[in-house]
Tab-separated table of C-alpha atoms in Angstrom:
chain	number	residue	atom	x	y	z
A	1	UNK	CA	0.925	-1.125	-20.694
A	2	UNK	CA	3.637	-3.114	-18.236
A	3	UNK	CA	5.622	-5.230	-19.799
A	4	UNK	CA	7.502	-7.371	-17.106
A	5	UNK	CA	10.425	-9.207	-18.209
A	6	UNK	CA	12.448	-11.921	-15.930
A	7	UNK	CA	15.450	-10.074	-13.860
A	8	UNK	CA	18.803	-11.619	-14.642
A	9	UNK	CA	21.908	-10.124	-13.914
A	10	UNK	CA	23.055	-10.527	-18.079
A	11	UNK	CA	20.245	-8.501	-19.704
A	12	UNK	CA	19.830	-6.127	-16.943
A	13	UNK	CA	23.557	-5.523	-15.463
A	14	UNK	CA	23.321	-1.588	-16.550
A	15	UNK	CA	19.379	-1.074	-15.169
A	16	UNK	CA	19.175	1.557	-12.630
A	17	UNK	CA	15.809	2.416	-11.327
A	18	UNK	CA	14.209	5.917	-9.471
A	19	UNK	CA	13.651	5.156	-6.488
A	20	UNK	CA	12.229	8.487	-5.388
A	21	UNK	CA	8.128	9.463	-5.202
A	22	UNK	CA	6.398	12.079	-7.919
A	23	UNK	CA	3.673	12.410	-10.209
A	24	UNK	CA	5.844	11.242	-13.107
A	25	UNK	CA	7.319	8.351	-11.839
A	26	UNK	CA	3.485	6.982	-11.279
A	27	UNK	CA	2.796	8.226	-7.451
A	28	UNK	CA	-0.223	10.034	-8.487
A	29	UNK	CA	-2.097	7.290	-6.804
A	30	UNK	CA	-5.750	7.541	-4.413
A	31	UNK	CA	-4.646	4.604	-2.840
A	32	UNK	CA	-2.269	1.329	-2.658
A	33	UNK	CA	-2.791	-2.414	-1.418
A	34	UNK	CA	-1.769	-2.500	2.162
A	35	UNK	CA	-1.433	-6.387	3.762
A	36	UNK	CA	-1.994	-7.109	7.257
A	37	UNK	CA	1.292	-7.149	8.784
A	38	UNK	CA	2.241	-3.855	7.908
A	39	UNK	CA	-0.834	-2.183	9.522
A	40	UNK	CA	0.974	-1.353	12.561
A	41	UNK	CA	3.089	1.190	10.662
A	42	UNK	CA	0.745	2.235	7.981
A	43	UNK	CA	-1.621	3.209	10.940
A	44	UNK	CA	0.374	6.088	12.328
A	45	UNK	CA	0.063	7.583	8.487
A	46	UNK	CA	-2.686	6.421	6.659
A	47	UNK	CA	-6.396	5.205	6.770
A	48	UNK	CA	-6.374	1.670	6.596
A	49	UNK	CA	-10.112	0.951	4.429
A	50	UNK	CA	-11.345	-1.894	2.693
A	51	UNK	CA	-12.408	-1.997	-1.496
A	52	UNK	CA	-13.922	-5.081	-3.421
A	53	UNK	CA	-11.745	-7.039	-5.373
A	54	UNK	CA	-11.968	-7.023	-9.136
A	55	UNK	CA	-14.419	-9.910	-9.047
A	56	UNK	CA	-16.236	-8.800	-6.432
A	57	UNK	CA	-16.064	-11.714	-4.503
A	58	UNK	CA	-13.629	-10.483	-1.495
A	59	UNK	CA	-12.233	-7.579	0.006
A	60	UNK	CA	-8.863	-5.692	-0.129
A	61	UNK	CA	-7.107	-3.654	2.529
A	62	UNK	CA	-5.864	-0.458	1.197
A	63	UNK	CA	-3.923	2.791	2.607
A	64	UNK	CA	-5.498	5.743	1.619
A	65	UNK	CA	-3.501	8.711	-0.120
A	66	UNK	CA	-6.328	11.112	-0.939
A	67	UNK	CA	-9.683	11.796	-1.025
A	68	UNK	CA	-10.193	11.347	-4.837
A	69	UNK	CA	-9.226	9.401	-7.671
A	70	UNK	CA	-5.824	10.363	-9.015
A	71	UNK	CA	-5.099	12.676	-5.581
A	72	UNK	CA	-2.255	11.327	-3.457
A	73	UNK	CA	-1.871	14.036	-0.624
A	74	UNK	CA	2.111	12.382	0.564
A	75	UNK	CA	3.645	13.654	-2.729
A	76	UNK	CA	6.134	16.101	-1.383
A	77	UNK	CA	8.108	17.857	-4.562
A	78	UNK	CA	9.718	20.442	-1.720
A	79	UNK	CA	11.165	16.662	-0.137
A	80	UNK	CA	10.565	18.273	3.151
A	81	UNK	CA	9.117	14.914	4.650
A	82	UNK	CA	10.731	11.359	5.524
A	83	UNK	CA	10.979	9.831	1.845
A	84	UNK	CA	12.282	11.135	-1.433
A	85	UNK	CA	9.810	13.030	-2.556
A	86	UNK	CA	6.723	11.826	0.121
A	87	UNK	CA	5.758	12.927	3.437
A	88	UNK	CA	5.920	10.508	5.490
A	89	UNK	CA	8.723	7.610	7.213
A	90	UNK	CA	7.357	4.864	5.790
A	91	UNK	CA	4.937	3.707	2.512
A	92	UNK	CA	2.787	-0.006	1.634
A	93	UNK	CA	5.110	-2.661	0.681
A	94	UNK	CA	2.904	-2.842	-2.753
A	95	UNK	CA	4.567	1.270	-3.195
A	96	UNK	CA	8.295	0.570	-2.449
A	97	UNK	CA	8.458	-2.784	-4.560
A	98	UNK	CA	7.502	-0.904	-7.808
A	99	UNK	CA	8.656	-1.381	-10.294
A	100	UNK	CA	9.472	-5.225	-9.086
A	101	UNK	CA	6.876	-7.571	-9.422
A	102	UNK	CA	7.246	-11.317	-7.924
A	103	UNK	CA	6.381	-14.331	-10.567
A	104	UNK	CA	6.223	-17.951	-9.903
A	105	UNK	CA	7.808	-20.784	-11.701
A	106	UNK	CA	6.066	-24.062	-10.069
A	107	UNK	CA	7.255	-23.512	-6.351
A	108	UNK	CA	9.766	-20.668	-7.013
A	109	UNK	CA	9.953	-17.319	-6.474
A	110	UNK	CA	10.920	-15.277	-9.244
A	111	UNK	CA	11.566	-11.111	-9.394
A	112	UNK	CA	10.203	-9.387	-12.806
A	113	UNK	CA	11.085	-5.799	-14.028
A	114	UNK	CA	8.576	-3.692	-15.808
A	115	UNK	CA	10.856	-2.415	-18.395
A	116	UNK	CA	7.739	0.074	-19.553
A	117	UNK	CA	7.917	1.768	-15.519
A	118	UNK	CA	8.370	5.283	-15.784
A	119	UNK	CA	10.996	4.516	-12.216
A	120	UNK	CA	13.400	2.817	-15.287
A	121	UNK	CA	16.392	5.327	-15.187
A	122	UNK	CA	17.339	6.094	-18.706
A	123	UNK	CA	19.769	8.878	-17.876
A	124	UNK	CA	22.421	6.782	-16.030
A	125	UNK	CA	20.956	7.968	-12.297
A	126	UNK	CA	18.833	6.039	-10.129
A	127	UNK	CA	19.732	3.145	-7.788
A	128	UNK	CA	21.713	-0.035	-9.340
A	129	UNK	CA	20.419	-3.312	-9.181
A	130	UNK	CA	23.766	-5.290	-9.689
A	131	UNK	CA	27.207	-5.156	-8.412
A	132	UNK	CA	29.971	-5.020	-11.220
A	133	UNK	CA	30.574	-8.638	-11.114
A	134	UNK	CA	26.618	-9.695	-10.925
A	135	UNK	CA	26.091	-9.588	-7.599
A	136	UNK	CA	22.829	-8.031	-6.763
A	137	UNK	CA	23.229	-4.846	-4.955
A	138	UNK	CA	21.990	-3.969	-1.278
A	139	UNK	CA	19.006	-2.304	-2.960
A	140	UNK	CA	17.865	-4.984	-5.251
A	141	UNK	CA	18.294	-7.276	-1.561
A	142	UNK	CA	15.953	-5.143	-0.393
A	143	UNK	CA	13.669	-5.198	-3.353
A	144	UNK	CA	13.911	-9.154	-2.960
A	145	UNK	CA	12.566	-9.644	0.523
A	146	UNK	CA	9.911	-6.351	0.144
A	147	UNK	CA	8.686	-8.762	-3.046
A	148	UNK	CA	8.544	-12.059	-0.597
A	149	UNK	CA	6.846	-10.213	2.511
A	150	UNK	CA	3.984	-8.620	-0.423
A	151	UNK	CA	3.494	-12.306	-1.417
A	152	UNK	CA	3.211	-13.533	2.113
A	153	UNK	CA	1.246	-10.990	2.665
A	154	UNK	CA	-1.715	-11.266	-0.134
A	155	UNK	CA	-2.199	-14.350	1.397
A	156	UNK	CA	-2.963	-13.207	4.879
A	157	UNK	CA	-4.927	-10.413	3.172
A	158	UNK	CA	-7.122	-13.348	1.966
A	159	UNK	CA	-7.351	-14.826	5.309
A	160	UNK	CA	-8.648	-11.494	6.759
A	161	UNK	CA	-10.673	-11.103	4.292
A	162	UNK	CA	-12.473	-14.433	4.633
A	163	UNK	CA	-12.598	-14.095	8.242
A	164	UNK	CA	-14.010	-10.445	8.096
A	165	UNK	CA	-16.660	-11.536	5.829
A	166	UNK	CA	-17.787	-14.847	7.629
A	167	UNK	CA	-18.330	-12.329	11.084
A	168	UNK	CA	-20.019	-9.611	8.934
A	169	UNK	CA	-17.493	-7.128	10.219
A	170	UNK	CA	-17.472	-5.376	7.014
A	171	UNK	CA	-19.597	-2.227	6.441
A	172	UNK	CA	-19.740	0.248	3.042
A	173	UNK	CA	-19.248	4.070	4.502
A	174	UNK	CA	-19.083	7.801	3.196
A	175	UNK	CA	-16.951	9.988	4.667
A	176	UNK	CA	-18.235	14.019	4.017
A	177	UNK	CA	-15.463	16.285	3.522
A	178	UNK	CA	-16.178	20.090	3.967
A	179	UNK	CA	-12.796	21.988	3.274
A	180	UNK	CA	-11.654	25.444	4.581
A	181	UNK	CA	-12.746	26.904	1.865
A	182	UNK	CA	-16.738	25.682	1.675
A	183	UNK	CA	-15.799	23.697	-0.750
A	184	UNK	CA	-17.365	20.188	-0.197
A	185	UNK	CA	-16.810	16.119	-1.276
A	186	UNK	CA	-17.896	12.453	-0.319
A	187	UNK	CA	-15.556	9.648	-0.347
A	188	UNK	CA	-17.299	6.771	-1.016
A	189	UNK	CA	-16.655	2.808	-2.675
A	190	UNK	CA	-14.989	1.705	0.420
A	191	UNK	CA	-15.598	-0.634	3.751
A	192	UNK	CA	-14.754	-0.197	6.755
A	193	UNK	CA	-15.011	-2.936	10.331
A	194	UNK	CA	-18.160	-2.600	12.232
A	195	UNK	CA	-16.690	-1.697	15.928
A	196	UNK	CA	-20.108	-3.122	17.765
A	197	UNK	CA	-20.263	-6.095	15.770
A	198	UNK	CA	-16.698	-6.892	16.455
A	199	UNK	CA	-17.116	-6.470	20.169
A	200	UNK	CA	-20.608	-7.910	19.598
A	201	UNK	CA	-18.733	-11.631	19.037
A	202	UNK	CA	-18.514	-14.364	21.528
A	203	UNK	CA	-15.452	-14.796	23.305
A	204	UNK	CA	-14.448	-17.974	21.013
A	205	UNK	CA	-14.376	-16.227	17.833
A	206	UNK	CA	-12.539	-13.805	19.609
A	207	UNK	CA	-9.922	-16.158	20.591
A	208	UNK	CA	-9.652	-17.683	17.584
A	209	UNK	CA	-9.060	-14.553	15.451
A	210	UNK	CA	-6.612	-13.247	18.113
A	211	UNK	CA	-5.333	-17.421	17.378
A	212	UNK	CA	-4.917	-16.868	13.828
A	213	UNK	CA	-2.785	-13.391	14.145
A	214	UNK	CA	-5.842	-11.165	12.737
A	215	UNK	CA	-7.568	-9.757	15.516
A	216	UNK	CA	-4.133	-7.065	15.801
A	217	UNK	CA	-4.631	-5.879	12.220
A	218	UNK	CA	-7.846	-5.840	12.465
A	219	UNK	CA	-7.799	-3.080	15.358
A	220	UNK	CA	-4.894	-1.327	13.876
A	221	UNK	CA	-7.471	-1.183	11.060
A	222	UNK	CA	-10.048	0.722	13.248
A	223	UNK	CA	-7.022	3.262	15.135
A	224	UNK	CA	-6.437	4.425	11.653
A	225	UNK	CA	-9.727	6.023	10.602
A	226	UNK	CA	-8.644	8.712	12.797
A	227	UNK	CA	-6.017	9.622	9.692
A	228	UNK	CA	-9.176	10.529	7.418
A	229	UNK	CA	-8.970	13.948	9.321
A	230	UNK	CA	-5.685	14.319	8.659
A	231	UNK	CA	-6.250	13.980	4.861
A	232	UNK	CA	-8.682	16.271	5.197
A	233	UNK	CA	-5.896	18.738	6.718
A	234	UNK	CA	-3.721	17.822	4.285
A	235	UNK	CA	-5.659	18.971	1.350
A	236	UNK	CA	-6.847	21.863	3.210
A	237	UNK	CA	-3.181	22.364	3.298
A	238	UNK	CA	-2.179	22.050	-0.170
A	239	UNK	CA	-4.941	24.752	-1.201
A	240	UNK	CA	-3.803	27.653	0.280
């Protein structure tokens, strides 16, 4: 269960925090929220799909990991690949801020800890999130603008949603998987944007989605189904 406390500089001068990627530091993830202005580098790694949110009432952009619940097909214990520990130069905002989470108090901005985290370094390693005289270290700098863009982004996530939905761009798929050896699986529970329907649209929709700074994501979006071969590859991959 998290249990995220306020940050302060008092409490938490001696906190260091893993910064690395593995199943027991909580990586062993299918997925993560991506938000829009990130697509452009997800793409190049990652299906970019969309899931229903809790309520059911919108959608949620997410970069795929794996093919199945639990499976995250980056997780690279050899470190062979661009991150500690995953395979590949870049991850979601929503993976690097962890385990950071951004509060509110009225109009402010405020950066929680989850002291429960496995990433909490009890062992005196990991990155430090304060400078000796309670400055906050060029990590925890980091930590505090990755926080603000994930905010800023949920928003636009909204927006995209919204706008998806109100075109009728979205469409549930399966994806079959048949691996090297005969083994098969569906991946299923996701959407995906309709390619004809979005060419399908007048010229002024067009214009205004390209107006409101979603019509980009939204094809960056598309380019990255061609990564659900690669996951495919991956796990074909990791089984021999």
């Amino acid at each position: 269960m998290p249990r995220p406390v306020l940050l302060d500089n008092h409490s938490h001068a001696q906190l260091r925090v893993h910064t690395g990627h593995s199943a027991a530091l909580g990586s062993q993830l299918m997925h993560a929220l991506a938000v829009p202005d990130e697509f452009r580098s997800l793409q190049a790694h990652y299906p970019i799909v969309f899931q229903k949110t809790a309520d059911g009432t919108q959608f949620q952009p997410v970069a795929l990991f794996g093919l199945q619940e639990g499976e995250n097909l980056f997780l690279d214990p050899k470190n062979q690949g661009g991150l500690k520990g995953w395979d590949a130069h870049t991850v979601p905002l929503s993976i690097e801020r962890q385990p950071f989470l951004i509060g509110t108090d009225g109009e402010q901005l405020l950066v929680h800890i989850d002291l429960d985290s496995p990433r909490i370094a009890s062992d005196g390693t990991g990155q430090p999130l304060f400078l000796p005289h309670g400055g906050q270290t060029d990590y925890l700098e980091r930590i505090s603008s990755v926080l603000l863009a994930l905010h800023e982004g949920v928003a636009r996530s909204q927006a995209l949603s919204a706008a998806l939905q109100a075109h009728q761009l979205l469409e549930s798929f399966v994806f079959d998987v048949e691996l090297n050896d005969g083994s098969q699986g569906r991946l299923s529970g996701f959407y995906t944007i309709n390619e004809e329907r979005l060419q399908a649209l007048p010229g002024a929709a067009l214009e205004a989605l390209n107006r409101d700074g979603l019509l980009l994501p939204i094809y960056m979006a598309l380019a990255s189904l061609a990564r659900l071969r690669d996951l495919v590859e991956r796990r074909n991959q990791q089984s021999t």
